Structure formats: structure tokens, C-alpha cells
XYZ file of C-alpha atoms in Angstrom:
575
model
C 38.380 73.744 -0.848
C 36.670 72.123 2.780
C 33.158 72.483 2.818
C 33.389 73.830 6.454
C 34.631 77.072 6.950
C 37.014 77.892 9.750
C 36.880 81.368 11.502
C 40.180 83.059 12.565
C 40.032 85.588 15.080
C 41.264 89.432 14.215
C 43.372 91.696 15.514
C 42.933 95.255 14.407
C 45.995 96.814 13.198
C 46.037 100.135 15.039
C 49.351 102.018 15.420
C 49.279 104.429 17.886
C 49.215 107.724 15.690
C 45.977 106.337 14.156
C 42.364 106.487 15.989
C 40.706 102.858 15.528
C 37.539 103.488 13.789
C 34.357 102.366 15.358
C 33.354 98.691 15.518
C 30.403 99.064 13.097
C 32.621 100.703 10.304
C 35.505 97.775 10.592
C 32.598 95.337 10.465
C 31.400 97.012 7.266
C 34.951 96.832 6.056
C 35.341 92.894 6.392
C 32.333 93.140 4.142
C 34.007 95.069 1.266
C 33.600 93.038 -2.140
C 37.307 93.657 -2.058
C 38.400 91.747 0.527
C 36.261 89.397 -0.679
C 38.867 89.414 -3.685
C 42.167 89.455 -1.706
C 41.268 87.580 2.434
C 44.162 87.470 4.350
C 43.990 84.293 5.750
C 46.227 81.889 7.736
C 46.947 78.758 7.376
C 46.739 75.796 9.758
C 50.530 75.509 9.200
C 51.010 79.057 10.104
C 48.223 80.073 12.816
C 47.457 83.595 13.904
C 50.055 85.492 15.938
C 48.671 88.163 18.157
C 51.302 91.144 17.395
C 51.273 94.854 19.131
C 52.080 97.616 16.414
C 54.959 99.560 17.480
C 55.295 103.198 17.286
C 55.520 105.206 14.152
C 58.664 106.932 13.698
C 59.141 110.833 13.075
C 56.849 111.721 9.902
C 54.467 110.593 8.003
C 55.695 107.192 7.759
C 54.039 104.210 9.562
C 55.699 100.631 10.283
C 54.284 97.368 11.502
C 55.288 94.282 13.307
C 57.276 91.742 11.380
C 54.369 89.202 11.873
C 51.429 89.970 10.455
C 47.947 90.156 12.582
C 45.358 87.687 11.265
C 42.226 89.702 9.583
C 39.156 87.353 9.692
C 37.028 87.187 6.592
C 33.164 86.657 7.075
C 31.738 83.234 6.242
C 29.813 84.464 3.013
C 33.049 85.337 1.919
C 34.881 82.359 2.814
C 32.244 81.220 0.348
C 33.342 83.185 -2.649
C 34.006 80.706 -6.061
C 37.374 83.136 -5.981
C 38.069 82.365 -3.099
C 38.850 78.775 -4.722
C 40.573 80.696 -7.141
C 43.614 82.345 -5.836
C 43.172 82.053 -2.269
C 45.916 84.208 -0.120
C 46.896 81.485 2.562
C 50.523 81.414 3.674
C 52.510 77.851 2.685
C 55.576 76.946 4.859
C 57.409 77.925 1.196
C 55.777 81.237 0.710
C 54.326 82.296 3.913
C 52.105 85.462 3.664
C 54.446 88.948 3.815
C 53.724 92.215 5.306
C 54.258 95.231 2.616
C 57.065 97.863 3.353
C 56.678 100.544 6.025
C 55.029 103.538 4.877
C 52.478 101.490 2.686
C 48.772 103.037 3.028
C 47.023 99.279 3.572
C 48.740 95.900 3.737
C 46.805 94.412 1.371
C 47.901 96.660 -1.643
C 50.908 94.621 -1.406
C 50.007 91.142 -0.446
C 51.961 88.907 -2.889
C 49.401 85.905 -3.658
C 49.522 82.580 -4.811
C 47.506 80.206 -6.419
C 47.326 77.229 -4.494
C 45.188 75.617 -6.715
C 46.416 73.784 -9.864
C 44.818 74.829 -13.069
C 42.960 71.784 -13.929
C 41.320 72.129 -10.884
C 40.438 75.660 -11.593
C 36.557 76.941 -11.458
C 34.966 79.682 -12.841
C 35.464 82.662 -10.767
C 32.360 84.428 -10.569
C 31.959 88.141 -11.735
C 28.927 88.706 -9.682
C 29.838 89.124 -5.886
C 26.294 88.736 -4.403
C 26.262 85.384 -5.690
C 28.678 83.939 -3.335
C 28.578 80.143 -3.696
C 31.283 77.852 -2.395
C 32.705 76.330 -5.249
C 33.474 72.630 -4.874
C 36.266 71.153 -6.653
C 36.114 67.546 -8.003
C 39.676 65.996 -7.653
C 38.179 62.986 -10.023
C 38.654 65.802 -13.016
C 42.592 66.255 -12.784
C 42.727 62.504 -13.317
C 40.209 61.819 -16.293
C 41.048 62.283 -19.976
C 38.587 65.381 -21.031
C 39.573 67.801 -18.156
C 43.181 66.055 -17.504
C 45.113 69.052 -19.089
C 43.298 72.497 -19.319
C 46.045 74.140 -21.569
C 44.269 74.716 -25.177
C 43.492 77.345 -26.958
C 41.342 78.859 -29.894
C 43.456 76.563 -32.369
C 43.335 73.563 -30.419
C 39.317 74.379 -30.754
C 39.274 74.988 -34.269
C 41.250 71.828 -34.741
C 38.581 69.444 -32.429
C 35.893 71.523 -33.521
C 36.659 71.085 -37.021
C 37.659 67.532 -37.155
C 34.476 66.339 -35.540
C 31.995 68.921 -37.203
C 32.779 67.209 -40.873
C 33.518 63.771 -41.841
C 32.158 61.168 -44.498
C 28.204 62.176 -43.449
C 28.722 65.508 -45.253
C 29.661 63.362 -48.713
C 25.809 62.300 -48.416
C 24.050 65.961 -48.867
C 23.404 65.839 -52.325
C 21.231 62.535 -51.895
C 18.791 65.052 -50.057
C 19.261 67.258 -52.581
C 17.434 64.546 -55.074
C 14.336 64.313 -53.171
C 13.996 68.031 -52.038
C 15.029 69.349 -55.353
C 17.277 72.273 -55.919
C 15.157 75.433 -54.048
C 13.966 73.359 -51.250
C 17.287 71.586 -50.892
C 18.741 74.920 -50.371
C 16.468 76.503 -48.008
C 16.689 73.366 -45.469
C 20.139 73.467 -45.852
C 20.776 77.084 -45.587
C 18.336 77.114 -42.234
C 19.488 73.967 -40.905
C 23.235 75.543 -40.579
C 21.706 78.722 -39.125
C 19.778 76.690 -36.515
C 22.574 74.756 -35.304
C 25.435 77.333 -35.220
C 22.712 79.161 -33.186
C 22.543 76.388 -30.710
C 26.399 76.104 -30.831
C 26.735 79.226 -28.853
C 24.172 78.497 -26.424
C 26.347 75.404 -25.751
C 29.449 77.153 -25.705
C 27.922 80.034 -23.415
C 26.229 77.331 -21.447
C 29.867 75.636 -20.573
C 30.315 77.748 -17.460
C 28.359 79.827 -14.763
C 28.945 83.223 -13.903
C 26.433 82.524 -10.923
C 27.892 79.124 -9.374
C 31.246 79.148 -10.497
C 30.355 75.612 -12.071
C 32.209 74.616 -15.584
C 30.043 72.049 -17.282
C 33.115 69.837 -19.052
C 30.993 67.270 -20.445
C 27.704 67.201 -22.052
C 25.545 64.543 -19.803
C 26.828 67.065 -16.938
C 25.109 70.233 -18.658
C 21.985 67.828 -19.231
C 21.515 66.476 -15.757
C 21.957 70.091 -14.287
C 19.036 71.361 -16.189
C 16.738 68.271 -16.171
C 17.604 66.324 -13.538
C 20.077 63.197 -13.323
C 17.266 60.778 -13.949
C 15.129 62.955 -16.953
C 18.858 63.806 -18.355
C 20.040 60.277 -18.644
C 16.730 59.458 -20.034
C 16.741 61.962 -22.569
C 19.906 62.419 -23.649
C 22.137 59.285 -22.841
C 20.973 57.446 -25.934
C 21.550 59.781 -28.308
C 24.874 60.931 -27.304
C 26.092 56.967 -26.911
C 25.599 56.757 -30.582
C 26.968 59.800 -31.557
C 30.571 58.776 -29.624
C 30.400 54.902 -29.866
C 28.365 54.678 -33.105
C 30.080 56.711 -35.200
C 33.339 54.960 -34.086
C 31.888 51.995 -35.574
C 30.789 53.842 -38.877
C 34.336 55.308 -39.009
C 35.413 51.343 -38.914
C 33.221 50.806 -41.812
C 34.201 53.548 -43.981
C 37.555 53.405 -43.135
C 38.175 50.104 -43.828
C 36.334 49.837 -46.538
C 38.098 52.586 -48.131
C 41.308 50.686 -47.385
C 40.383 48.262 -49.029
C 39.709 50.483 -52.786
C 42.852 52.385 -51.832
C 45.100 49.016 -52.107
C 43.293 48.030 -55.414
C 43.740 51.575 -57.004
C 47.598 51.149 -55.890
C 47.438 47.878 -57.125
C 46.133 48.356 -60.256
C 48.203 51.338 -61.348
C 51.769 49.251 -60.348
C 50.223 45.916 -62.366
C 50.440 43.948 -58.784
C 49.567 41.113 -58.027
C 49.039 41.130 -54.986
C 45.990 39.430 -53.133
C 43.908 41.516 -51.452
C 42.831 41.436 -48.150
C 39.162 40.512 -47.501
C 36.767 43.316 -45.661
C 36.912 42.211 -42.319
C 40.611 41.688 -42.505
C 40.899 45.653 -43.801
C 38.063 46.480 -40.803
C 40.872 44.614 -38.652
C 43.824 46.421 -39.830
C 42.047 50.034 -39.403
C 41.167 49.252 -36.105
C 44.823 48.329 -34.855
C 45.917 51.771 -36.444
C 42.765 53.388 -34.294
C 43.343 51.506 -31.163
C 47.240 52.149 -31.317
C 46.385 55.808 -31.824
C 44.066 56.020 -28.813
C 46.781 55.179 -26.612
C 47.563 59.504 -26.353
C 46.419 60.109 -23.101
C 43.929 63.010 -22.999
C 41.812 65.391 -25.122
C 44.303 67.766 -25.242
C 47.561 65.650 -26.338
C 45.408 65.076 -29.933
C 45.206 68.436 -30.830
C 47.605 67.602 -33.978
C 45.558 64.511 -34.623
C 42.910 66.940 -34.932
C 44.841 69.112 -36.573
C 45.696 66.304 -39.401
C 42.224 65.099 -39.397
C 40.927 68.636 -39.928
C 43.288 69.105 -43.118
C 42.487 65.626 -44.563
C 38.590 66.452 -44.369
C 38.739 69.838 -45.814
C 41.320 68.011 -48.461
C 38.933 65.073 -50.054
C 36.387 67.363 -49.632
C 37.157 69.830 -51.164
C 38.966 67.004 -54.336
C 35.655 65.003 -54.635
C 33.361 68.335 -55.495
C 35.886 69.991 -57.548
C 36.449 66.412 -59.658
C 32.946 65.983 -60.029
C 32.809 69.637 -60.982
C 35.224 69.735 -63.532
C 34.327 66.724 -65.359
C 31.042 68.026 -65.999
C 27.724 66.817 -65.679
C 27.195 63.315 -66.669
C 24.951 62.416 -69.823
C 21.248 62.640 -69.653
C 21.560 64.095 -65.951
C 17.666 65.145 -64.569
C 17.126 67.462 -61.251
C 13.322 66.638 -61.079
C 12.597 65.653 -57.753
C 12.334 61.532 -57.237
C 9.167 60.985 -55.738
C 7.217 57.816 -56.179
C 4.707 56.150 -54.601
C 1.434 56.911 -52.397
C 1.435 60.437 -51.025
C 2.592 58.683 -47.231
C 5.711 57.225 -49.437
C 6.571 60.983 -50.874
C 5.794 62.484 -47.855
C 8.085 60.098 -45.597
C 10.593 60.345 -48.486
C 11.130 64.167 -47.767
C 11.289 63.805 -43.747
C 14.264 60.981 -45.049
C 16.000 63.689 -46.686
C 15.039 66.292 -44.052
C 17.163 63.710 -41.481
C 20.239 63.068 -44.132
C 20.550 67.085 -43.781
C 20.121 67.033 -39.797
C 22.966 64.283 -39.595
C 25.601 65.792 -41.557
C 25.422 68.487 -38.619
C 26.699 66.352 -35.995
C 29.613 67.133 -33.473
C 27.438 69.414 -31.052
C 28.005 66.595 -28.211
C 31.600 67.206 -28.051
C 31.323 70.965 -27.841
C 31.398 71.170 -24.271
C 34.437 68.652 -23.930
C 36.402 70.633 -26.094
C 35.700 73.834 -24.149
C 36.460 71.975 -21.017
C 40.268 71.616 -22.350
C 41.149 75.152 -21.759
C 41.808 77.500 -19.095
C 39.015 79.716 -17.342
C 39.129 82.910 -15.147
C 37.191 86.052 -14.404
C 39.129 87.873 -16.829
C 40.161 85.818 -19.400
C 36.761 83.120 -19.621
C 37.013 80.492 -21.999
C 33.951 81.683 -23.983
C 35.908 84.139 -26.033
C 38.633 81.955 -27.209
C 36.349 78.800 -27.832
C 33.651 80.832 -29.871
C 36.858 82.479 -31.522
C 37.834 79.081 -32.675
C 34.029 77.486 -33.643
C 33.661 80.615 -36.000
C 37.151 79.847 -37.620
C 36.142 76.053 -38.003
C 32.355 76.360 -39.114
C 33.460 78.943 -41.895
C 35.564 76.339 -43.289
C 32.600 73.602 -42.910
C 30.157 75.874 -44.529
C 33.318 76.301 -47.749
C 32.664 72.683 -47.810
C 29.241 71.552 -47.294
C 27.667 73.752 -49.851
C 30.116 73.277 -52.739
C 29.299 69.344 -51.781
C 25.584 69.686 -52.261
C 25.743 72.185 -54.676
C 28.627 70.828 -56.910
C 27.591 67.041 -56.243
C 23.703 67.482 -57.246
C 24.978 69.562 -60.168
C 26.845 66.979 -61.771
C 25.242 63.565 -60.904
C 21.448 64.697 -60.126
C 19.261 61.795 -59.824
C 22.380 59.435 -61.084
C 24.055 59.901 -57.400
C 24.394 56.395 -55.663
C 22.998 56.513 -52.051
C 26.083 56.075 -50.960
C 26.940 59.099 -51.673
C 30.267 61.446 -53.846
C 32.966 59.231 -52.573
C 30.778 56.551 -54.232
C 29.922 58.036 -57.290
C 33.319 59.173 -58.108
C 34.943 55.570 -58.458
C 31.703 54.581 -60.176
C 31.492 57.480 -62.736
C 35.143 58.728 -63.368
C 37.754 55.619 -62.570
C 38.241 55.526 -66.061
C 38.693 59.355 -66.397
C 40.719 60.951 -63.560
C 44.504 59.808 -62.548
C 44.958 56.914 -60.375
C 46.860 58.998 -58.528
C 44.301 61.643 -57.511
C 42.061 58.539 -56.507
C 44.478 56.966 -54.088
C 44.938 60.674 -52.743
C 41.324 61.216 -52.072
C 41.239 57.515 -50.359
C 44.387 58.221 -48.089
C 43.044 61.453 -47.009
C 39.781 59.536 -46.098
C 41.208 56.886 -44.409
C 43.278 59.348 -42.336
C 40.405 61.802 -41.581
C 38.535 58.560 -40.020
C 41.451 57.781 -38.113
C 41.749 61.120 -36.505
C 37.928 61.471 -36.303
C 37.963 58.155 -33.896
C 40.121 59.971 -31.338
C 37.805 62.624 -30.890
C 35.123 60.771 -31.053
C 35.950 58.184 -28.445
C 37.585 60.494 -26.686
C 33.966 60.423 -24.265
C 33.956 57.236 -24.053
C 37.513 56.495 -22.519
C 36.566 59.370 -20.261
C 33.329 57.762 -19.402
C 35.166 53.853 -18.505
C 37.864 55.388 -16.845
C 35.476 57.488 -14.295
C 34.533 54.171 -13.270
C 37.434 52.898 -11.837
C 38.558 57.016 -10.249
C 35.467 56.968 -8.669
C 35.594 53.322 -6.980
C 39.506 53.602 -6.195
C 40.070 57.492 -6.117
C 43.229 57.586 -8.248
C 44.060 57.566 -11.398
C 44.149 55.359 -13.660
C 46.958 53.050 -14.380
C 48.528 53.729 -17.833
C 48.238 49.593 -18.160
C 44.569 49.668 -17.289
C 43.656 53.043 -19.532
C 45.602 50.532 -22.703
C 43.068 47.739 -21.825
C 40.192 49.974 -21.558
C 41.063 51.812 -25.148
C 41.534 48.204 -26.502
C 38.644 46.647 -25.685
C 36.697 49.715 -26.735
C 38.119 49.404 -30.278
C 38.446 46.031 -30.804
C 34.313 45.823 -29.608
C 33.846 48.530 -32.060
C 35.520 46.491 -34.579
C 32.658 43.357 -33.915
C 29.812 46.113 -34.190
C 31.055 46.767 -37.695
C 31.296 43.217 -38.609
C 28.071 42.220 -37.387
C 26.135 45.433 -38.743
C 27.833 46.563 -41.737
C 24.872 48.453 -43.116
C 25.204 50.981 -40.222
C 25.905 53.401 -42.119
C 23.421 53.148 -44.654
C 20.935 54.525 -41.571
C 21.854 58.089 -42.099
C 18.028 59.095 -42.162
C 17.259 57.493 -39.136
C 19.955 58.062 -37.332
C 19.649 62.017 -38.318
C 16.581 62.149 -36.921
C 17.600 60.433 -33.469
C 20.257 62.304 -32.866
C 18.617 65.977 -34.176
C 17.801 66.823 -30.294
C 21.320 67.011 -29.227
C 22.309 69.211 -32.098
C 18.790 71.451 -32.419
C 16.868 71.291 -29.444
C 18.520 70.040 -25.891
C 20.586 73.039 -26.025
C 17.420 75.757 -26.329
C 15.755 73.779 -23.936
C 18.584 73.798 -21.513
C 19.069 77.651 -22.181
C 15.823 78.297 -20.828
C 16.418 75.890 -17.426
C 19.320 76.957 -16.784
C 19.529 80.708 -17.937
C 15.642 81.071 -17.568
C 15.274 84.544 -19.485
C 12.305 87.004 -19.027
C 8.912 85.226 -20.047
C 7.340 85.888 -23.372
C 10.402 87.911 -24.552
C 11.832 87.483 -28.093
C 14.704 85.399 -26.050
C 12.290 83.212 -24.916
C 9.712 82.431 -27.420
C 12.809 81.689 -30.443
C 13.743 79.538 -27.827
C 10.456 77.437 -27.104
C 10.004 77.754 -31.125
C 12.743 76.141 -31.769
C 12.509 73.451 -28.861
C 8.852 72.871 -30.432
C 9.427 72.552 -33.651
C 12.974 70.447 -33.283
C 10.755 68.152 -31.055
C 7.942 67.537 -33.762
C 10.691 67.346 -36.383
C 12.866 64.659 -34.452
C 9.535 62.361 -33.844
C 8.813 63.067 -37.667
C 12.326 62.038 -38.837
C 12.723 58.956 -36.856
C 9.088 57.278 -37.543
C 9.878 58.376 -41.675
C 13.877 56.769 -41.334
C 12.042 53.694 -39.989
C 9.393 53.895 -42.650
C 11.821 54.122 -45.535
C 13.685 51.105 -44.677
C 10.227 48.627 -44.275
C 9.228 50.250 -47.549
C 11.989 50.646 -50.051
C 14.029 47.574 -47.890
C 17.609 47.194 -46.542
C 20.254 44.380 -46.839
C 20.604 43.438 -43.615
C 23.730 41.451 -44.081
C 24.991 40.516 -40.551
C 28.279 39.309 -40.165
C 28.862 39.692 -43.997
C 30.755 43.046 -44.833
C 31.338 43.737 -48.945
């Protein structure tokens, strides 16, 4: 839709037997909300043609000429977001037609045609008083996240479940070794409720009824709420890590687990084949991830996300159920580990909170997932999106809580710092069938491959947008292959260079906490502007202040724990 408004002269439809209304009445009718829903306009291909109404036949029927008269719409209605959704404009293949004789009003029988493609459709505003011009960004139709908008609640559930649960959930029992039973359960429950509330805010912030704008990316919403400069300063670093950094971590985990899988299978078959090195296994996993990343857009990987969701549920359930069924280890203690000075104890507790916060990632992808769904005034994307989120997070809770509780019950203070997967192989490799261990490993590998796709999609979208914005055309397939291949192997290089990245869960949790727990509340206050001193206003500001303090403390605690306990910085030496 163009920014300027073309005014078309009007000709009143007044049959000879019908008395013309006063001019003031006609003006008020032109400003009626019903006219903004169905404006009768002519395209440049069908200019206004003046015609004189024919005389009515005998009886009550009224006939009109075959050529419709033009009816002008006020400039304010030309700026309506609904106008960009379904403008009733004549086209060569479907001109505007008049109703049959006897119709009370011509607009009651006008057949509308949606000239705007669905992937460019902005949200129709239900508030007729807020009549703004919705400017469509044609580049959205050429970018991976918004290229296809045919998603539904099922796709939303697949994507949300695949991005919301992963290998980071397996280190939750490590936080319980510091917090203990009571505080561990309290903190885990409160954090789950908190992040579910902020998730609800993001789903409802995705589309603005007042302006008809859909925020299809987390950074777009941050820029709209805080301003472009401040939005980048606040959100760019944690979002970059949660996308690109997670892909690096997935290569580390997927490559290491591939090596374990090969060793388990070879040990069971007594083969004498020599295993690859860790770096070579990283490379094998990266090649598989790059090959799978050639799927064009976020909707096209719905099947991949479904597989990732099933495998995540599978290995999480298998690991905690095997650990519980095998029983508690001898000499298990549940006394919280708090040694050293008082400062060290405090920072250990904060680091445990960071581990729990890191388990609830994925909020940076919620807006992108919702952007794949169609939206209209009567059927906003918020409804199916929230249905998918409720289903997915019910399943996530069914995995996270048994993992934390069952893992801590089975291993207590003996659980390794790397979490439940390492504990399974360390304590039960001789007790559990090799086929079960191999199945657990292959599920972890498949989930890592699937999660790589959904976390890499925002990066693909950003890289391809550079070409699209500059050249004003879609990214060619060969360039898309190069971009995604370069990104995948760059993540491989980082995985080899800093293979200890997965050990920084506490520090990373503190740095990424604002994206999950703070920014949604702050953006709600900025965008929705609730009444001051009302319960919603107090709730969101309280969560903003608490989350900001926690983020600063958790980041400081993560740095302190690394300095105090030390970490093996094995650069370019993956084990």
C-alpha cells in the first residue's frame, strides 16, 4: 500500500424514485465504520466512470446501470489497517461488480478479493478509532522466518517444545546439590511460573491491535519498546548467544555423544574399529547439521522440530526413569554442599540459581515461532499460539521436575558437574543394557541436530536480510547454501576452540536471564502502558527490578565461581 492516498471523485447513486439525502448526511455516511470495512474504490486499471442511474421498473424493484459509480472514501479510512488486509479494488481479472436489481445497498453484494498475499498480511485492527496506515515490508516475504505463514497450533507446539527443552535440563540436579531439597523445589517452581508468565506476555505482544503491526522477531519488539539504539545495547548480546552460542554448544554435545554412541555400539559388537577423534566427531555432527539446515524457512522444519521434541521427551524420560529404577547409590547424602568462606557460599547459591535460569531458555524464539502463523482480526495468531505453548510447557514440566527430583534422589551429592547424562554412563554403564545406553545416546544426537535448526534460523534470517535489504530481491538458493554452510562451520571452529563452553552454565544463565524474565515485563510496560499503580503495573515493575538484580548477581557469581574453582580452559583441545 502506498503512503499517499488517492482521492476519487464520488457520484451519488440516486434513482429518480429515491430522494437524495442531504450532503451532510452523505458525508457522515462516508465516515461510517462499515465503509472502512468495505470501501468501494477503483484501481488505476479501472478508472472512475460516471453513469446516470436508470429509471426503476414498475413495482418496488430498483435497477442500476451495469457500470458502478465510484464512491469516495475519506482519507482517514484509506489509512485503516483493515484496508491493507482486504482492499476491495477492481482488477483486470476480477472487476468490481454491481449487485442484482432489488438490492437495498450495493455494498451488501460486493465480492471482495484479498489482493495482499497471506505472508504479507498485517494484523487487522479491531479498534476502528485507531486508523493508521500499515506499511508492509516486502522483504518479509523473502526471509526464512516470515517467508511462510501457514503455521498452526501444532507447529507452534513442536517448535516451542524443541526449543524449550534440551540438554541443559540434565544439569538441574547439580543446582539441587547446593540449594537442597526445599529451596531447590521452591526456586524451580517459582522460576517455572515466572517464565511462563513472561512467555504469555511475549505471545500477546507479538501483534499490536492499535497499529496493526506484527513484531516477528525479538529484536524488532525490543527496538520498538526501547528504541533502536538502546534495544540493541540491551538485547543483542544475550540473543546472539542464545542463538549462535547454543548452536556451538549443540555441536559440542552432539559430537561428544556421537563418540560415546560409537564406543557403546562397538563394545556391544566387539568390533575392532578405531574410533574417530573428538574433533572428527564434531565435524561429522556439523556436516549433518549443515545438510539439514538447507530447509528454506521456519515452517519447513516443523517436522524436524517434531522429531526433536519426541527425542527430547524420550531421552529425558529414559534418563530419569533408569536412574530411579536402579535405586539410590550407596552413601548418598542430601546435605547442601557449601564450603569455603561466607562469600563463596553465597556465590555458590547464586550460581545454582543461574543453572536453573539457564534451563528455561527458548523465549528468544517465541516471537519468531508465532510469526509463522496467519493472523487476522477475527482469528489472531495469539489464540493458536497460546494453545501450542500450553501443551508444550505441560510436557516440559513433566520432564524438568522428574529430572531434577529423580536425579537428585538417585545420585545426591555424587552427581557429576556435567549432569545426568554423564552420571548415567558413569554409574550404570555396567548395569544397564548396552542397547538402552545406545538408544539414549542416539536420541540425544537427533535432538541436538533438530535443535540446531531452530536456534540457527534467527541467525540465517539476519544474515540473509543483509542481502535482501541491499539488493531488494530474494536470496538465491546457492547463496543461501553458502551462508548456512559458513555459519555451521564457523560454529564448528568455535566448538573446537572453546570446548568448555557447556561448562559455563551458571554464567551464561545470568547473562541470558533478562531475555527470559526481565525484558518481556519491561516491554509490556513500554508498549501496553498499563495504568500506574494498578496490580499489573506493580507486578511487572516488581519482576523487572527483581530480575535485574538477579541477573547482575548471577553474572558476578558465575565469574567468581570460575575464578575460585577454576575451569580447564582447554583451547583447541576438546576431550
